[in-house]
Amino acid sequence: MIDTLFLGGVKRAAAATTMAATALLGLLPGVPTAHADTALPLGDADLAETRTTQTLADGVTLTRIVRGTDPAPADQINTTTRGPWVVNVLTIDPRKTRGHLEATYGPDLARTEKTTDLVRLSGALAGVNASFFTFTASQQYPGEQVGLGLFGGKLLSEPIADPAEANFVVDARSNRVIMGKLSWSGSVRNKQTDATLPLEFVNHPPVVPAECAALADQTQCAVPGDVATFTPEFAAATPSGPGVEVVLDSRGCVVDTLTTRGTTLAPDQTSLQATGQDAASLLQVAADGCLKETSTLVDEQGDKLPLRKALYGVTGRYRLVADGQVVVPPGSGSFFDRNPRTIAGTTEDKKIVLATIDGRMTSSVGTTMDETAAVADALGLHDAINLDGGGSTAMSVRGALVNKPSGSAERAVGDALVFIDSPYRPTAS
């Protein structure tokens, strides 16, 4: 089913036309009713705006919004008030759908895959790109999330301390969403001796201190390094380099101790890596025993978030809307300029909304952070965060792109939020 509407300042001169359009728009399942008659607050008030909504499945709609009609001059993309803007909005009503939202990644965390491929491989109906990831900063592990990565109740990447990080967590059983800034702490404890060592990373390569970079034996280093835990989901092998690595079985008992880092883990194994002074500390803690690993996620209120199998979480950068209020901070620089954007949020009546805004093109100029927050608010989002954008922004339906990425081709990304049109069924651990 496809419905098309025409909105826009001067074009809606007649009050009767305005009332009719408003009434019809309020009936469209893809647009939150609280803001159903609100044109997007982008550019000049007289811009024409069209909305096309189609039903993808029970409780799931896709709305395409085009604001402005004329292509932008190439040298005015960042400044024009005439647009155009192209916005795609996927709306999921948990009360009407049989399906569920979850996060997914490719064969492992370290590699990247296109959003269209992640949607197709997961058997999903639709999805968008999600977390920020290392991308070009790591040639070896480009898909590694920069922040929270929670998949089927497994914490595979820890939230970072950067206050800009904003997290989107969904319970796939109920499609309930929480948003905000999560904090993490982790440690390993020897069950026999009670010796304990704090963890700094989950599936993130530890850094060798510059002062000890020339030392093959990191246990001789007097400068603190890093301690990281690795799971088989990370990559075909754990990161190699100076330091020590302790391999654990499913009970947490030591099965191998390596004097350099880098090994292949069996499906039921994990490992701990340490560099610098922490290399000697890890060997001491792991000696002659089995280890108990503790990993704790805490929300903004200081409450622990239990890691149930149905939980999935991804990382964004900056909260856009919180409790109905626009909260995006002021800022400058390329990140805050007009860019393609991906938004995840919820309406006050608990609908889930995933939206993309095309950008950096004459056919759609993109949005600043302030404009992105204004769009989220106009779409009726009570809570919303900014996911990875730029060349990563992509929305796929049935494995095909519905938006236009800003680069020459669709970019491979670290993970995606995908809607699967069937009830959630946990996989065997």
Tab-separated table of C-alpha atoms in Angstrom:
chain	number	residue	atom	x	y	z
A	1	MET	CA	0.000	0.000	0.000
A	2	ILE	CA	1.445	3.401	-1.008
A	3	ASP	CA	0.019	6.798	-0.057
A	4	THR	CA	1.500	10.046	-1.363
A	5	LEU	CA	1.055	13.484	0.227
A	6	PHE	CA	2.148	16.972	-0.719
A	7	LEU	CA	3.146	19.358	2.051
A	8	GLY	CA	4.800	22.763	1.958
A	9	GLY	CA	4.402	26.373	3.072
A	10	VAL	CA	2.946	28.502	0.278
A	11	LYS	CA	1.492	25.524	-1.593
A	12	ARG	CA	-0.975	24.925	1.244
A	13	ALA	CA	-2.690	28.285	0.977
A	14	ALA	CA	-6.242	27.071	1.347
A	15	ALA	CA	-7.329	26.171	4.887
A	16	ALA	CA	-9.533	23.366	3.606
A	17	THR	CA	-6.596	21.806	1.774
A	18	THR	CA	-4.449	22.056	4.879
A	19	MET	CA	-7.105	20.391	7.035
A	20	ALA	CA	-7.615	17.585	4.523
A	21	ALA	CA	-3.911	16.922	4.214
A	22	THR	CA	-3.528	16.967	7.985
A	23	ALA	CA	-6.369	14.524	8.477
A	24	LEU	CA	-5.021	12.155	5.857
A	25	LEU	CA	-1.479	12.383	7.210
A	26	GLY	CA	-2.702	11.497	10.674
A	27	LEU	CA	-3.970	8.217	9.285
A	28	LEU	CA	-0.672	7.206	7.753
A	29	PRO	CA	0.848	4.377	9.800
A	30	GLY	CA	4.428	5.435	9.143
A	31	VAL	CA	4.283	8.917	10.686
A	32	PRO	CA	3.952	9.406	14.485
A	33	THR	CA	0.588	11.073	15.026
A	34	ALA	CA	1.869	13.581	17.592
A	35	HIS	CA	3.820	15.340	14.822
A	36	ALA	CA	1.899	14.015	11.830
A	37	ASP	CA	1.006	17.461	10.467
A	38	THR	CA	4.460	18.960	11.018
A	39	ALA	CA	6.635	19.601	7.988
A	40	LEU	CA	10.327	19.005	8.570
A	41	PRO	CA	12.004	22.103	10.077
A	42	LEU	CA	14.615	22.263	7.329
A	43	GLY	CA	15.312	25.287	5.145
A	44	ASP	CA	12.788	27.888	4.087
A	45	ALA	CA	9.170	27.593	5.168
A	46	ASP	CA	7.844	27.694	1.600
A	47	LEU	CA	9.630	24.537	0.454
A	48	ALA	CA	7.484	21.800	-1.056
A	49	GLU	CA	7.507	18.542	0.900
A	50	THR	CA	6.206	15.163	-0.245
A	51	ARG	CA	5.722	12.042	1.854
A	52	THR	CA	5.216	8.549	0.516
A	53	THR	CA	4.373	5.753	2.947
A	54	GLN	CA	4.181	2.044	2.286
A	55	THR	CA	3.425	-0.854	4.608
A	56	LEU	CA	6.227	-3.419	4.661
A	57	ALA	CA	4.626	-5.823	7.165
A	58	ASP	CA	2.122	-5.751	9.990
A	59	GLY	CA	3.185	-2.857	12.221
A	60	VAL	CA	6.087	-1.828	9.951
A	61	THR	CA	6.045	1.110	7.536
A	62	LEU	CA	8.549	2.950	5.393
A	63	THR	CA	8.036	6.661	4.768
A	64	ARG	CA	10.080	8.619	2.249
A	65	ILE	CA	10.144	12.382	2.766
A	66	VAL	CA	11.491	14.737	0.116
A	67	ARG	CA	11.739	18.408	1.056
A	68	GLY	CA	12.671	20.871	-1.688
A	69	THR	CA	12.493	20.287	-5.416
A	70	ASP	CA	15.553	21.843	-7.043
A	71	PRO	CA	19.073	20.389	-6.866
A	72	ALA	CA	21.450	22.392	-4.702
A	73	PRO	CA	24.392	24.209	-6.272
A	74	ALA	CA	27.444	22.080	-5.555
A	75	ASP	CA	29.213	24.936	-3.763
A	76	GLN	CA	26.219	25.631	-1.486
A	77	ILE	CA	25.518	22.191	-0.027
A	78	ASN	CA	26.586	23.285	3.457
A	79	THR	CA	24.760	26.628	3.398
A	80	THR	CA	21.665	26.466	1.219
A	81	THR	CA	18.239	27.016	2.748
A	82	ARG	CA	16.511	25.503	-0.274
A	83	GLY	CA	17.536	21.905	0.224
A	84	PRO	CA	16.722	19.449	-1.071
A	85	TRP	CA	16.578	16.838	1.685
A	86	VAL	CA	15.726	13.136	1.317
A	87	VAL	CA	14.736	11.318	4.507
A	88	ASN	CA	13.728	7.655	4.825
A	89	VAL	CA	11.860	6.652	7.973
A	90	LEU	CA	11.330	3.046	9.081
A	91	THR	CA	8.697	2.807	11.826
A	92	ILE	CA	8.078	-0.331	13.907
A	93	ASP	CA	5.026	-0.593	16.159
A	94	PRO	CA	5.735	-3.247	18.829
A	95	ARG	CA	2.005	-3.557	19.534
A	96	LYS	CA	1.218	-4.612	15.965
A	97	THR	CA	4.284	-6.430	14.682
A	98	ARG	CA	5.147	-10.069	15.133
A	99	GLY	CA	8.797	-9.325	14.423
A	100	HIS	CA	11.730	-8.017	16.419
A	101	LEU	CA	14.670	-5.646	16.221
A	102	GLU	CA	18.222	-6.789	16.909
A	103	ALA	CA	21.827	-5.894	16.063
A	104	THR	CA	24.044	-7.990	13.840
A	105	TYR	CA	27.553	-8.077	12.385
A	106	GLY	CA	29.358	-10.129	9.744
A	107	PRO	CA	31.484	-13.279	10.055
A	108	ASP	CA	33.400	-11.658	12.901
A	109	LEU	CA	33.733	-8.316	14.647
A	110	ALA	CA	36.980	-7.350	12.942
A	111	ARG	CA	35.647	-7.365	9.389
A	112	THR	CA	33.174	-5.056	7.700
A	113	GLU	CA	30.110	-5.842	5.620
A	114	LYS	CA	27.659	-3.689	3.690
A	115	THR	CA	24.369	-2.938	5.421
A	116	THR	CA	22.498	-4.544	2.524
A	117	ASP	CA	24.501	-7.750	3.053
A	118	LEU	CA	23.916	-7.711	6.816
A	119	VAL	CA	20.168	-7.367	6.221
A	120	ARG	CA	20.188	-10.181	3.690
A	121	LEU	CA	22.433	-12.547	5.672
A	122	SER	CA	20.350	-12.151	8.828
A	123	GLY	CA	17.107	-12.839	6.985
A	124	ALA	CA	15.845	-9.401	7.960
A	125	LEU	CA	13.122	-7.362	6.331
A	126	ALA	CA	14.946	-4.065	6.790
A	127	GLY	CA	17.803	-2.416	8.608
A	128	VAL	CA	20.193	0.509	8.934
A	129	ASN	CA	23.875	0.885	9.665
A	130	ALA	CA	24.577	1.298	13.365
A	131	SER	CA	27.757	1.719	15.426
A	132	PHE	CA	30.774	3.878	14.891
A	133	PHE	CA	33.707	1.617	14.062
A	134	THR	CA	37.470	1.885	13.549
A	135	PHE	CA	37.171	1.976	9.723
A	136	THR	CA	40.391	3.378	8.226
A	137	ALA	CA	42.050	3.790	11.644
A	138	SER	CA	42.724	0.048	11.686
A	139	GLN	CA	43.607	-1.741	8.463
A	140	GLN	CA	43.717	-5.078	10.277
A	141	TYR	CA	40.471	-4.759	12.271
A	142	PRO	CA	38.344	-2.129	10.467
A	143	GLY	CA	35.004	-3.434	11.734
A	144	GLU	CA	35.774	-3.173	15.434
A	145	GLN	CA	33.128	-1.106	17.227
A	146	VAL	CA	34.238	2.104	18.906
A	147	GLY	CA	32.057	1.695	21.959
A	148	LEU	CA	29.253	-0.615	23.003
A	149	GLY	CA	28.671	-3.826	21.077
A	150	LEU	CA	26.071	-6.113	22.686
A	151	PHE	CA	24.812	-9.114	20.732
A	152	GLY	CA	22.421	-11.743	22.070
A	153	GLY	CA	23.321	-10.823	25.645
A	154	LYS	CA	27.072	-11.072	24.991
A	155	LEU	CA	29.142	-7.969	25.617
A	156	LEU	CA	31.579	-8.070	22.696
A	157	SER	CA	32.745	-4.453	22.893
A	158	GLU	CA	32.714	-2.230	25.958
A	159	PRO	CA	31.283	1.307	26.042
A	160	ILE	CA	34.049	3.882	26.169
A	161	ALA	CA	34.464	6.742	28.622
A	162	ASP	CA	33.948	9.460	25.988
A	163	PRO	CA	30.899	11.449	27.198
A	164	ALA	CA	29.786	11.855	23.575
A	165	GLU	CA	28.991	8.143	23.312
A	166	ALA	CA	25.269	7.385	23.370
A	167	ASN	CA	23.946	3.839	23.452
A	168	PHE	CA	20.861	2.212	21.941
A	169	VAL	CA	19.828	-1.058	23.621
A	170	VAL	CA	16.842	-3.177	22.589
A	171	ASP	CA	15.273	-6.245	24.162
A	172	ALA	CA	14.407	-8.385	21.134
A	173	ARG	CA	11.694	-10.282	23.047
A	174	SER	CA	9.610	-7.204	23.746
A	175	ASN	CA	11.115	-4.581	21.385
A	176	ARG	CA	11.579	-2.354	24.419
A	177	VAL	CA	14.362	0.193	23.967
A	178	ILE	CA	16.561	2.085	26.377
A	179	MET	CA	18.884	4.890	25.372
A	180	GLY	CA	21.582	6.801	27.164
A	181	LYS	CA	25.181	6.495	28.260
A	182	LEU	CA	26.209	3.111	29.651
A	183	SER	CA	29.308	2.566	31.768
A	184	TRP	CA	31.333	-0.620	32.083
A	185	SER	CA	33.738	-2.224	34.516
A	186	GLY	CA	35.433	-5.607	34.299
A	187	SER	CA	37.961	-7.707	36.153
A	188	VAL	CA	39.376	-11.221	36.423
A	189	ARG	CA	39.863	-13.006	39.736
A	190	ASN	CA	41.780	-16.185	40.521
A	191	LYS	CA	39.269	-18.493	42.195
A	192	GLN	CA	41.957	-20.082	44.374
A	193	THR	CA	44.053	-17.090	45.429
A	194	ASP	CA	41.533	-14.241	45.035
A	195	ALA	CA	44.196	-12.263	43.148
A	196	THR	CA	42.366	-9.756	40.939
A	197	LEU	CA	43.262	-7.727	37.863
A	198	PRO	CA	41.083	-4.991	36.280
A	199	LEU	CA	40.122	-5.301	32.618
A	200	GLU	CA	40.385	-2.331	30.295
A	201	PHE	CA	39.019	-3.657	27.003
A	202	VAL	CA	36.742	-6.267	25.468
A	203	ASN	CA	37.881	-7.421	22.018
A	204	HIS	CA	40.175	-4.444	21.561
A	205	PRO	CA	43.925	-4.795	20.916
A	206	PRO	CA	45.992	-3.734	23.938
A	207	VAL	CA	48.573	-1.022	23.384
A	208	VAL	CA	52.256	-1.627	24.058
A	209	PRO	CA	53.656	1.316	26.083
A	210	ALA	CA	55.984	3.427	23.947
A	211	GLU	CA	58.652	3.214	26.645
A	212	CYS	CA	58.704	-0.564	26.302
A	213	ALA	CA	58.092	-0.960	22.566
A	214	ALA	CA	61.570	-2.409	22.063
A	215	LEU	CA	61.147	-5.042	24.772
A	216	ALA	CA	60.281	-8.490	23.434
A	217	ASP	CA	59.587	-9.580	27.015
A	218	GLN	CA	56.876	-7.250	28.271
A	219	THR	CA	57.118	-8.691	31.790
A	220	GLN	CA	60.306	-6.636	32.145
A	221	CYS	CA	58.443	-3.385	31.472
A	222	ALA	CA	58.011	-0.992	34.399
A	223	VAL	CA	55.269	1.068	32.722
A	224	PRO	CA	51.573	0.088	32.977
A	225	GLY	CA	50.057	-1.345	29.799
A	226	ASP	CA	46.604	-2.725	28.965
A	227	VAL	CA	44.638	-5.826	29.868
A	228	ALA	CA	42.019	-7.041	27.372
A	229	THR	CA	39.743	-10.039	27.084
A	230	PHE	CA	39.052	-11.693	23.727
A	231	THR	CA	36.285	-13.969	22.504
A	232	PRO	CA	36.126	-16.161	19.364
A	233	GLU	CA	33.773	-13.611	17.799
A	234	PHE	CA	36.595	-11.069	17.438
A	235	ALA	CA	38.527	-12.466	14.473
A	236	ALA	CA	40.156	-15.571	13.046
A	237	ALA	CA	43.006	-14.979	15.500
A	238	THR	CA	43.620	-12.721	18.452
A	239	PRO	CA	45.883	-9.675	17.955
A	240	SER	CA	49.575	-10.530	17.705
A	241	GLY	CA	52.533	-8.647	19.148
A	242	PRO	CA	54.646	-8.215	22.294
A	243	GLY	CA	52.978	-9.122	25.569
A	244	VAL	CA	51.475	-12.221	27.116
A	245	GLU	CA	48.287	-14.151	26.447
A	246	VAL	CA	46.465	-16.627	28.664
A	247	VAL	CA	43.939	-18.942	26.995
A	248	LEU	CA	40.963	-20.112	29.084
A	249	ASP	CA	38.476	-22.922	28.589
A	250	SER	CA	34.725	-22.629	29.087
A	251	ARG	CA	35.175	-22.934	32.882
A	252	GLY	CA	37.753	-20.142	32.964
A	253	CYS	CA	40.648	-22.521	33.620
A	254	VAL	CA	44.023	-21.863	32.015
A	255	VAL	CA	44.782	-24.165	29.080
A	256	ASP	CA	47.722	-22.291	27.567
A	257	THR	CA	50.091	-19.457	28.454
A	258	LEU	CA	51.869	-17.629	25.635
A	259	THR	CA	54.854	-15.308	25.964
A	260	THR	CA	53.810	-13.366	22.856
A	261	ARG	CA	50.301	-12.389	21.826
A	262	GLY	CA	48.344	-13.970	18.993
A	263	THR	CA	46.534	-17.300	18.794
A	264	THR	CA	43.459	-19.015	17.385
A	265	LEU	CA	40.671	-19.616	19.882
A	266	ALA	CA	38.374	-22.617	19.846
A	267	PRO	CA	34.628	-21.814	19.965
A	268	ASP	CA	34.490	-22.531	23.716
A	269	GLN	CA	37.651	-20.603	24.605
A	270	THR	CA	38.455	-17.026	25.567
A	271	SER	CA	41.764	-15.341	26.234
A	272	LEU	CA	43.333	-12.514	28.200
A	273	GLN	CA	46.097	-10.354	26.777
A	274	ALA	CA	48.340	-7.929	28.637
A	275	THR	CA	51.116	-5.529	27.709
A	276	GLY	CA	53.634	-3.464	29.670
A	277	GLN	CA	53.821	-3.946	33.416
A	278	ASP	CA	50.425	-5.636	33.327
A	279	ALA	CA	51.936	-8.602	31.485
A	280	ALA	CA	53.670	-9.772	34.676
A	281	SER	CA	50.522	-9.052	36.700
A	282	LEU	CA	48.403	-11.218	34.412
A	283	LEU	CA	50.803	-14.151	34.689
A	284	GLN	CA	50.721	-13.833	38.453
A	285	VAL	CA	46.934	-13.691	38.659
A	286	ALA	CA	46.453	-16.584	36.228
A	287	ALA	CA	49.067	-18.879	37.779
A	288	ASP	CA	47.887	-22.309	38.954
A	289	GLY	CA	44.177	-21.758	38.825
A	290	CYS	CA	40.888	-20.950	37.178
A	291	LEU	CA	39.689	-17.394	36.654
A	292	LYS	CA	36.335	-15.756	37.209
A	293	GLU	CA	35.639	-12.875	34.850
A	294	THR	CA	33.298	-10.104	35.952
A	295	SER	CA	31.711	-7.732	33.452
A	296	THR	CA	29.176	-5.119	34.543
A	297	LEU	CA	27.134	-2.622	32.538
A	298	VAL	CA	25.550	0.280	34.421
A	299	ASP	CA	23.014	2.787	33.109
A	300	GLU	CA	22.894	6.539	33.711
A	301	GLN	CA	20.976	6.045	36.951
A	302	GLY	CA	23.669	3.734	38.304
A	303	ASP	CA	21.500	0.631	37.934
A	304	LYS	CA	23.070	-2.584	36.688
A	305	LEU	CA	21.887	-3.809	33.299
A	306	PRO	CA	21.519	-7.605	33.439
A	307	LEU	CA	22.894	-9.254	30.301
A	308	ARG	CA	19.984	-11.372	29.100
A	309	LYS	CA	20.168	-13.309	25.828
A	310	ALA	CA	17.643	-11.064	24.119
A	311	LEU	CA	19.638	-7.854	24.634
A	312	TYR	CA	21.330	-6.093	21.735
A	313	GLY	CA	23.129	-2.772	21.880
A	314	VAL	CA	25.037	-0.451	19.560
A	315	THR	CA	26.940	2.780	19.939
A	316	GLY	CA	26.106	6.243	18.665
A	317	ARG	CA	27.631	9.641	19.166
A	318	TYR	CA	25.502	12.238	20.906
A	319	ARG	CA	21.978	12.027	22.192
A	320	LEU	CA	19.620	14.031	20.001
A	321	VAL	CA	16.414	13.978	22.047
A	322	ALA	CA	15.881	12.921	25.673
A	323	ASP	CA	12.456	12.736	27.312
A	324	GLY	CA	10.978	14.871	24.571
A	325	GLN	CA	13.616	17.604	24.756
A	326	VAL	CA	16.287	18.358	22.166
A	327	VAL	CA	19.613	17.882	23.945
A	328	VAL	CA	22.242	17.836	21.205
A	329	PRO	CA	25.193	19.944	22.377
A	330	PRO	CA	26.630	22.885	20.438
A	331	GLY	CA	29.713	22.096	18.425
A	332	SER	CA	31.803	22.992	15.412
A	333	GLY	CA	33.914	21.208	12.851
A	334	SER	CA	33.176	18.668	10.163
A	335	PHE	CA	31.247	16.307	12.461
A	336	PHE	CA	28.717	19.052	13.261
A	337	ASP	CA	28.472	20.268	9.660
A	338	ARG	CA	25.947	18.912	7.186
A	339	ASN	CA	26.469	15.199	6.623
A	340	PRO	CA	24.431	12.109	5.838
A	341	ARG	CA	22.881	10.912	9.130
A	342	THR	CA	21.398	7.768	10.648
A	343	ILE	CA	18.982	8.167	13.565
A	344	ALA	CA	17.554	5.627	16.002
A	345	GLY	CA	14.786	6.564	18.414
A	346	THR	CA	11.408	5.899	19.960
A	347	THR	CA	8.157	7.823	20.101
A	348	GLU	CA	6.322	8.503	23.340
A	349	ASP	CA	3.984	5.591	22.573
A	350	LYS	CA	7.020	3.270	22.175
A	351	LYS	CA	7.198	2.957	18.414
A	352	ILE	CA	10.749	2.382	17.182
A	353	VAL	CA	11.988	4.674	14.431
A	354	LEU	CA	15.099	4.201	12.297
A	355	ALA	CA	15.773	7.028	9.867
A	356	THR	CA	18.391	7.998	7.312
A	357	ILE	CA	19.071	11.439	5.855
A	358	ASP	CA	21.022	11.470	2.615
A	359	GLY	CA	23.728	14.109	2.356
A	360	ARG	CA	26.795	15.639	0.716
A	361	MET	CA	24.967	15.587	-2.625
A	362	THR	CA	23.148	18.131	-4.738
A	363	SER	CA	20.108	15.819	-4.579
A	364	SER	CA	20.127	15.830	-0.738
A	365	VAL	CA	22.392	18.136	1.216
A	366	GLY	CA	22.385	16.405	4.604
A	367	THR	CA	21.947	17.911	8.046
A	368	THR	CA	24.000	19.533	10.763
A	369	MET	CA	23.750	18.038	14.237
A	370	ASP	CA	21.227	20.729	15.199
A	371	GLU	CA	19.185	20.034	12.068
A	372	THR	CA	19.363	16.293	12.751
A	373	ALA	CA	17.949	16.795	16.244
A	374	ALA	CA	15.223	19.030	14.829
A	375	VAL	CA	14.265	16.311	12.326
A	376	ALA	CA	14.140	13.703	15.109
A	377	ASP	CA	11.875	15.995	17.125
A	378	ALA	CA	9.628	16.709	14.139
A	379	LEU	CA	9.245	12.966	13.535
A	380	GLY	CA	7.798	12.714	17.022
A	381	LEU	CA	10.768	11.026	18.664
A	382	HIS	CA	10.671	11.232	22.453
A	383	ASP	CA	14.204	9.800	22.666
A	384	ALA	CA	16.778	9.571	19.882
A	385	ILE	CA	20.499	9.166	19.256
A	386	ASN	CA	22.795	9.866	16.329
A	387	LEU	CA	24.286	6.666	14.915
A	388	ASP	CA	27.259	6.489	12.538
A	389	GLY	CA	26.679	8.661	9.498
A	390	GLY	CA	28.573	10.122	6.594
A	391	GLY	CA	29.479	7.510	4.014
A	392	SER	CA	28.212	4.804	6.381
A	393	THR	CA	24.577	5.947	6.286
A	394	ALA	CA	22.490	3.239	4.618
A	395	MET	CA	18.992	1.812	4.830
A	396	SER	CA	18.141	-1.521	3.262
A	397	VAL	CA	14.761	-3.169	2.697
A	398	ARG	CA	14.743	-6.814	1.639
A	399	GLY	CA	18.461	-6.546	0.956
A	400	ALA	CA	18.188	-3.573	-1.418
A	401	LEU	CA	19.212	0.021	-0.733
A	402	VAL	CA	16.379	2.512	-0.328
A	403	ASN	CA	18.600	5.530	0.301
A	404	LYS	CA	21.532	6.881	-1.705
A	405	PRO	CA	24.922	6.665	0.073
A	406	SER	CA	27.166	9.690	-0.354
A	407	GLY	CA	30.196	7.821	-1.683
A	408	SER	CA	30.751	6.173	-5.023
A	409	ALA	CA	29.379	2.915	-3.568
A	410	GLU	CA	27.787	1.576	-0.395
A	411	ARG	CA	30.324	1.460	2.428
A	412	ALA	CA	31.023	-1.703	4.412
A	413	VAL	CA	30.316	-1.111	8.127
A	414	GLY	CA	30.889	-2.770	11.482
A	415	ASP	CA	27.311	-3.677	12.389
A	416	ALA	CA	23.655	-2.909	11.718
A	417	LEU	CA	20.276	-2.690	13.413
A	418	VAL	CA	17.932	-5.073	11.591
A	419	PHE	CA	14.223	-5.843	11.810
A	420	ILE	CA	13.386	-9.531	11.390
A	421	ASP	CA	9.730	-10.217	10.639
A	422	SER	CA	9.356	-13.145	13.007
A	423	PRO	CA	9.288	-13.615	16.791
A	424	TYR	CA	12.605	-13.599	18.602
A	425	ARG	CA	14.126	-17.029	19.185
A	426	PRO	CA	17.449	-17.141	21.059
A	427	THR	CA	20.201	-19.162	19.483
A	428	ALA	CA	21.859	-21.959	21.428
A	429	SER	CA	24.900	-20.745	23.374
